[in-house]
Amino acid sequence: MGAGRGRGDSPHSTPESAPVAVTQGRCHIVGAGLGGLACAVGLAAQGRPVSLYDAAGQAGGRCRSLFDQGLGRPIDNGNHLLLSANRATLGFLDTVGAGDSLVGPPEAAFPFLDLRSGERWTLRPNNGPLPWWILVSGRRVPGSRLGDYLSGLAILCAKERDTVTDRIAAEGPLWERFWEPLTVAALNTAPEEASARLLRAVVMETFARGAAACRPLIAKEGLSDSFVEPALAYLRVRGAEILFNWRLRALEDDGARITALDFGAERRTLGPSESLVLALPAPGAKAILPELEAPLDTRPIVNGHIRLPRPVSLPEAGPVLGLIGGTAQWLFLRGDVASLTVSAAEELAGLPNETVAARLWQDTAKALELDPAEMPPIRIIKEKRATFAQTPEAVAHRPGPGTRWRNAFLAGDWTDTGFPATIEGAIRSGQAAAKKLANH
Ligand SMILES: Cc1cc2nc3c(=O)[nH]c(=O)nc-3n(C[C@H](O)[C@H](O)[C@H](O)COP(=O)(O)OP(=O)(O)OC[C@H]3O[C@@H](n4cnc5c(N)ncnc54)[C@H](O)[C@@H]3O)c2cc1C
């Protein structure tokens, strides 16, 4: 792969000049984000030989950890919130032996703080599908009425072209304290343009199934410890070839099949029974396959990571606090590091880091009752292409896992999983590609 290529990160990596023995039935998976990893794990579990490539020097893609020298702590590229409803994710973690690597409160409880008024409350869905929590003042959104929840049922009748605000009126406490934060967190898209159908899918998987599906969960130590390293270890034990700093440049085909992968200085030919899974972000996949129909517009997420001057804890012994009326929407706590998330952050992503840091510190100091004058160092990470813009138009352009080549498949959170671009969506996409490939 020429000068840009670093080490292959596996005992199975081939030296740069060695010819590559290509095994019958091998599946080549390009992109080692969670979509690619889930696909590789699914195929390796069936005993299929697997080669996994990534252009970066590590796996994990948009879901990974790094060590921040300034903070002296490991942090994640962005805070990732999961829910106990994320069955594919929990199944993936069990398979790779990391089933115990998520943490959350013992019950479904979402503490919130209104940064303007200082009001605090906790949203507590009840067990079972009958949502009686909406009748109980200590469980529901303060200031909301039964009629507000009933109006929200309109989301269940969402049509393909509807945005969230086409179905739900953007006013009142339930909007500001439930529907808006839920939409922005799940779809990373402003409610005025976010797909109501996609939000309905989230509601049906979570709140419609009761508290057991709504426990908030985060990675105990970090995203890489939960999702990436255990998956790589699982693959290595099964003889998978794992190659980093391998950027796919182009594909060759004979009209019916993909016949070779062009990595620049390296080329891989595909034998008659070999297959390809492209598990790249949508713009990357489109660059390789210009004819591909894919949602290309993206939305940013901004995160601020702060090493706190003293230990603190959050209400409900939970890992997250919802914030209303400030800059950040969520505050995550892991040890002495508070991390703030701003989704659908088009405006913030364009501001200088110092301005962003100052605004996020204001929220943090209020939320954790710290001295606002003593701002500690803050690491700002702007993921400008965090997810695709999950609008009705974009959702209509999500392709399924199949392609016009009989040995080539697609994975990635932007493919048509019926679920938003999230960890759960990415893992489902990888599993769907593995299933389609295995059937083929
Ligand atoms: C800041 C942030 C916060 C988020 N918060 C949440 C959250 O709270 N909850 C949640 O569930 N989800 C969240 N997500 C979304 C989640 O991270 C993604 O949906 C998921 O990680 C996408 O996985 P993927 O495999 O589809 O794509 P990616 O992770 O993008 O993986 C694609 C891989 O392809 C590689 N690649 C690209 N081009 C090439 C090439 N030409 N050749 C070889 N390799 C290539 C890339 O290096 C990358 O590793 C968040 C994302 C971000 C960025």
Coordinates of N, CA, C and O and ligand atoms in Angstrom, one line a residue, residues 30-36 53-56 58 60-63 77-82 246-248 279-281 284 288 301 303 383 386-387 412-413 421-424 426, ligand 1:
V30 N -14.8 -4.3 3.7 CA -14.1 -3.0 3.6 C -14.8 -2.0 4.5 O -15.9 -1.6 4.2
G31 N -14.1 -1.6 5.5 CA -14.7 -0.7 6.5 C -14.9 -1.4 7.8 O -15.6 -2.4 7.9
A32 N -14.1 -1.0 8.8 CA -14.1 -1.7 10.1 C -14.8 -0.8 11.2 O -14.4 -0.8 12.4
G33 N -15.9 -0.1 10.8 CA -16.7 0.5 11.8 C -17.6 -0.6 12.4 O -17.4 -1.8 12.1
L34 N -18.7 -0.2 13.1 CA -19.5 -1.2 13.7 C -20.3 -2.0 12.7 O -20.5 -3.2 12.9
G35 N -20.6 -1.4 11.5 CA -21.3 -2.2 10.5 C -20.4 -3.3 10.0 O -20.8 -4.5 9.9
G36 N -19.2 -2.9 9.6 CA -18.2 -3.9 9.1 C -17.8 -4.9 10.2 O -17.7 -6.2 9.9
Y53 N -10.7 -4.8 6.1 CA -9.8 -3.7 5.8 C -10.4 -2.4 6.3 O -11.6 -2.2 6.3
D54 N -9.5 -1.5 6.7 CA -9.9 -0.1 7.0 C -8.9 0.9 6.5 O -7.7 0.6 6.7
A55 N -9.4 2.0 6.1 CA -8.4 3.1 5.6 C -7.7 3.7 6.8 O -6.6 4.2 6.6
A56 N -8.3 3.7 7.9 CA -7.7 4.3 9.1 C -6.7 3.4 9.8 O -6.6 2.2 9.4
Q58 N -7.0 2.3 12.7 CA -7.7 1.5 13.8 C -9.1 1.2 13.3 O -9.6 1.8 12.3
G60 N -13.3 0.8 14.4 CA -14.3 1.6 15.2 C -15.0 2.7 14.4 O -16.1 3.1 14.8
G61 N -14.3 3.3 13.4 CA -14.9 4.3 12.6 C -15.4 5.5 13.5 O -14.6 6.1 14.3
R62 N -16.7 5.7 13.4 CA -17.3 6.9 14.2 C -17.6 6.5 15.6 O -18.2 7.3 16.3
C63 N -17.2 5.3 16.1 CA -17.5 4.9 17.4 C -16.2 4.3 18.0 O -16.0 3.1 18.0
N77 N -14.7 9.4 21.0 CA -14.8 10.5 19.9 C -16.1 11.2 20.1 O -16.2 12.4 19.9
G78 N -17.1 10.5 20.6 CA -18.4 11.2 20.9 C -19.1 10.3 21.9 O -19.0 9.1 21.9
N79 N -19.9 11.0 22.8 CA -20.7 10.2 23.7 C -21.7 9.4 22.9 O -22.4 9.8 22.0
H80 N -21.9 8.1 23.3 CA -22.9 7.2 22.7 C -23.8 6.7 23.7 O -23.4 6.0 24.6
L81 N -25.1 7.0 23.5 CA -26.1 6.5 24.4 C -26.9 5.3 23.8 O -27.2 5.5 22.6
L82 N -27.0 4.3 24.5 CA -27.8 3.1 24.0 C -29.0 2.9 24.9 O -29.0 3.4 26.0
W246 N -5.5 0.5 4.9 CA -5.8 0.0 3.5 C -7.0 0.7 3.1 O -8.1 0.4 3.5
R247 N -6.8 1.7 2.2 CA -8.0 2.4 1.6 C -8.4 1.9 0.3 O -7.6 1.9 -0.6
L248 N -9.6 1.5 0.2 CA -10.1 1.0 -1.1 C -10.3 2.2 -2.1 O -10.8 3.2 -1.7
A279 N -18.6 -1.6 3.7 CA -19.2 -1.1 5.0 C -18.6 0.3 5.2 O -18.1 0.5 6.3
L280 N -18.7 1.1 4.3 CA -18.2 2.5 4.3 C -19.3 3.5 4.6 O -20.5 3.2 4.4
P281 N -19.0 4.7 5.1 CA -20.0 5.7 5.2 C -20.5 6.0 3.8 O -19.9 5.7 2.8
G284 N -18.3 7.7 1.1 CA -17.2 6.8 0.7 C -17.7 5.7 -0.2 O -17.0 5.4 -1.2
I288 N -16.8 5.1 -4.5 CA -16.4 3.8 -5.1 C -17.4 3.4 -6.1 O -17.0 2.8 -7.2
I301 N -22.2 16.4 15.0 CA -22.4 16.3 16.5 C -21.1 16.9 17.1 O -20.0 16.6 16.6
N303 N -19.0 17.4 20.7 CA -18.8 16.9 22.0 C -17.8 17.7 22.8 O -16.8 18.1 22.1
E383 N -17.5 16.3 15.1 CA -17.7 15.3 14.1 C -18.7 15.9 13.1 O -19.9 15.9 13.3
A386 N -21.3 13.4 11.4 CA -21.6 12.3 12.4 C -22.6 11.3 11.9 O -22.4 10.1 12.1
T387 N -23.7 11.8 11.2 CA -24.7 10.8 10.6 C -25.2 11.5 9.4 O -25.0 12.7 9.2
G412 N -23.7 -0.5 6.7 CA -23.4 0.9 7.2 C -24.7 1.4 7.7 O -25.8 1.1 7.3
D413 N -24.6 2.4 8.7 CA -25.8 2.9 9.3 C -26.7 3.6 8.4 O -27.9 3.9 8.8
A421 N -29.6 6.1 12.1 CA -28.1 5.9 12.0 C -27.5 5.9 13.4 O -27.2 7.0 13.9
T422 N -27.4 4.8 14.0 CA -27.0 4.6 15.4 C -26.1 3.4 15.4 O -26.0 2.6 14.4
I423 N -25.6 3.1 16.6 CA -24.9 1.8 16.8 C -25.8 0.7 16.4 O -25.4 -0.3 15.7
E424 N -27.1 0.7 16.9 CA -28.0 -0.4 16.6 C -28.2 -0.5 15.1 O -28.2 -1.6 14.6
A426 N -26.2 0.5 12.7 CA -24.9 0.0 12.1 C -24.8 -1.5 12.2 O -24.5 -2.3 11.3
Ligands
LIG1 C1 -20.2 12.1 17.7 C2 -21.1 11.0 17.5 C3 -22.0 10.6 18.4 C4 -22.9 9.6 18.2 N1 -23.8 9.2 19.2 C5 -24.5 8.1 19.1 C6 -25.3 7.7 20.2 O1 -25.4 8.3 21.2 N2 -25.9 6.5 20.0 C7 -25.8 5.7 18.9 O2 -26.4 4.6 18.9 N3 -25.1 6.1 17.8 C8 -24.4 7.3 17.9 N4 -23.7 7.7 16.9 C9 -23.7 7.0 15.6 C10 -22.8 5.8 15.5 O3 -21.5 6.1 15.9 C11 -22.7 5.4 14.0 O4 -24.1 5.2 13.5 C12 -21.9 4.1 13.8 O5 -20.7 4.1 14.5 C13 -21.7 4.0 12.3 O6 -21.0 2.8 12.0 P1 -20.7 2.4 10.5 O7 -19.9 1.1 10.5 O8 -22.0 2.4 9.7 O9 -19.8 3.5 9.9 P2 -18.3 4.1 10.3 O10 -18.2 4.0 11.8 O11 -18.2 5.4 9.7 O12 -17.3 3.0 9.7 C14 -16.9 3.1 8.3 C15 -15.4 2.7 8.3 O13 -15.0 2.8 6.9 C16 -13.7 3.2 6.8 N5 -13.4 3.7 5.5 C17 -14.0 4.8 4.9 N6 -13.6 4.9 3.6 C18 -12.8 3.8 3.4 C19 -12.1 3.3 2.2 N7 -12.2 3.9 1.0 N8 -11.4 2.1 2.3 C20 -11.4 1.5 3.5 N9 -12.0 1.9 4.6 C21 -12.7 3.1 4.6 C22 -13.6 4.3 7.9 O14 -12.3 4.6 8.3 C23 -14.5 3.7 9.0 O15 -13.7 3.0 9.9 C24 -22.8 8.8 17.0 C25 -21.9 9.2 16.0 C26 -21.0 10.2 16.3 C27 -20.0 10.6 15.2

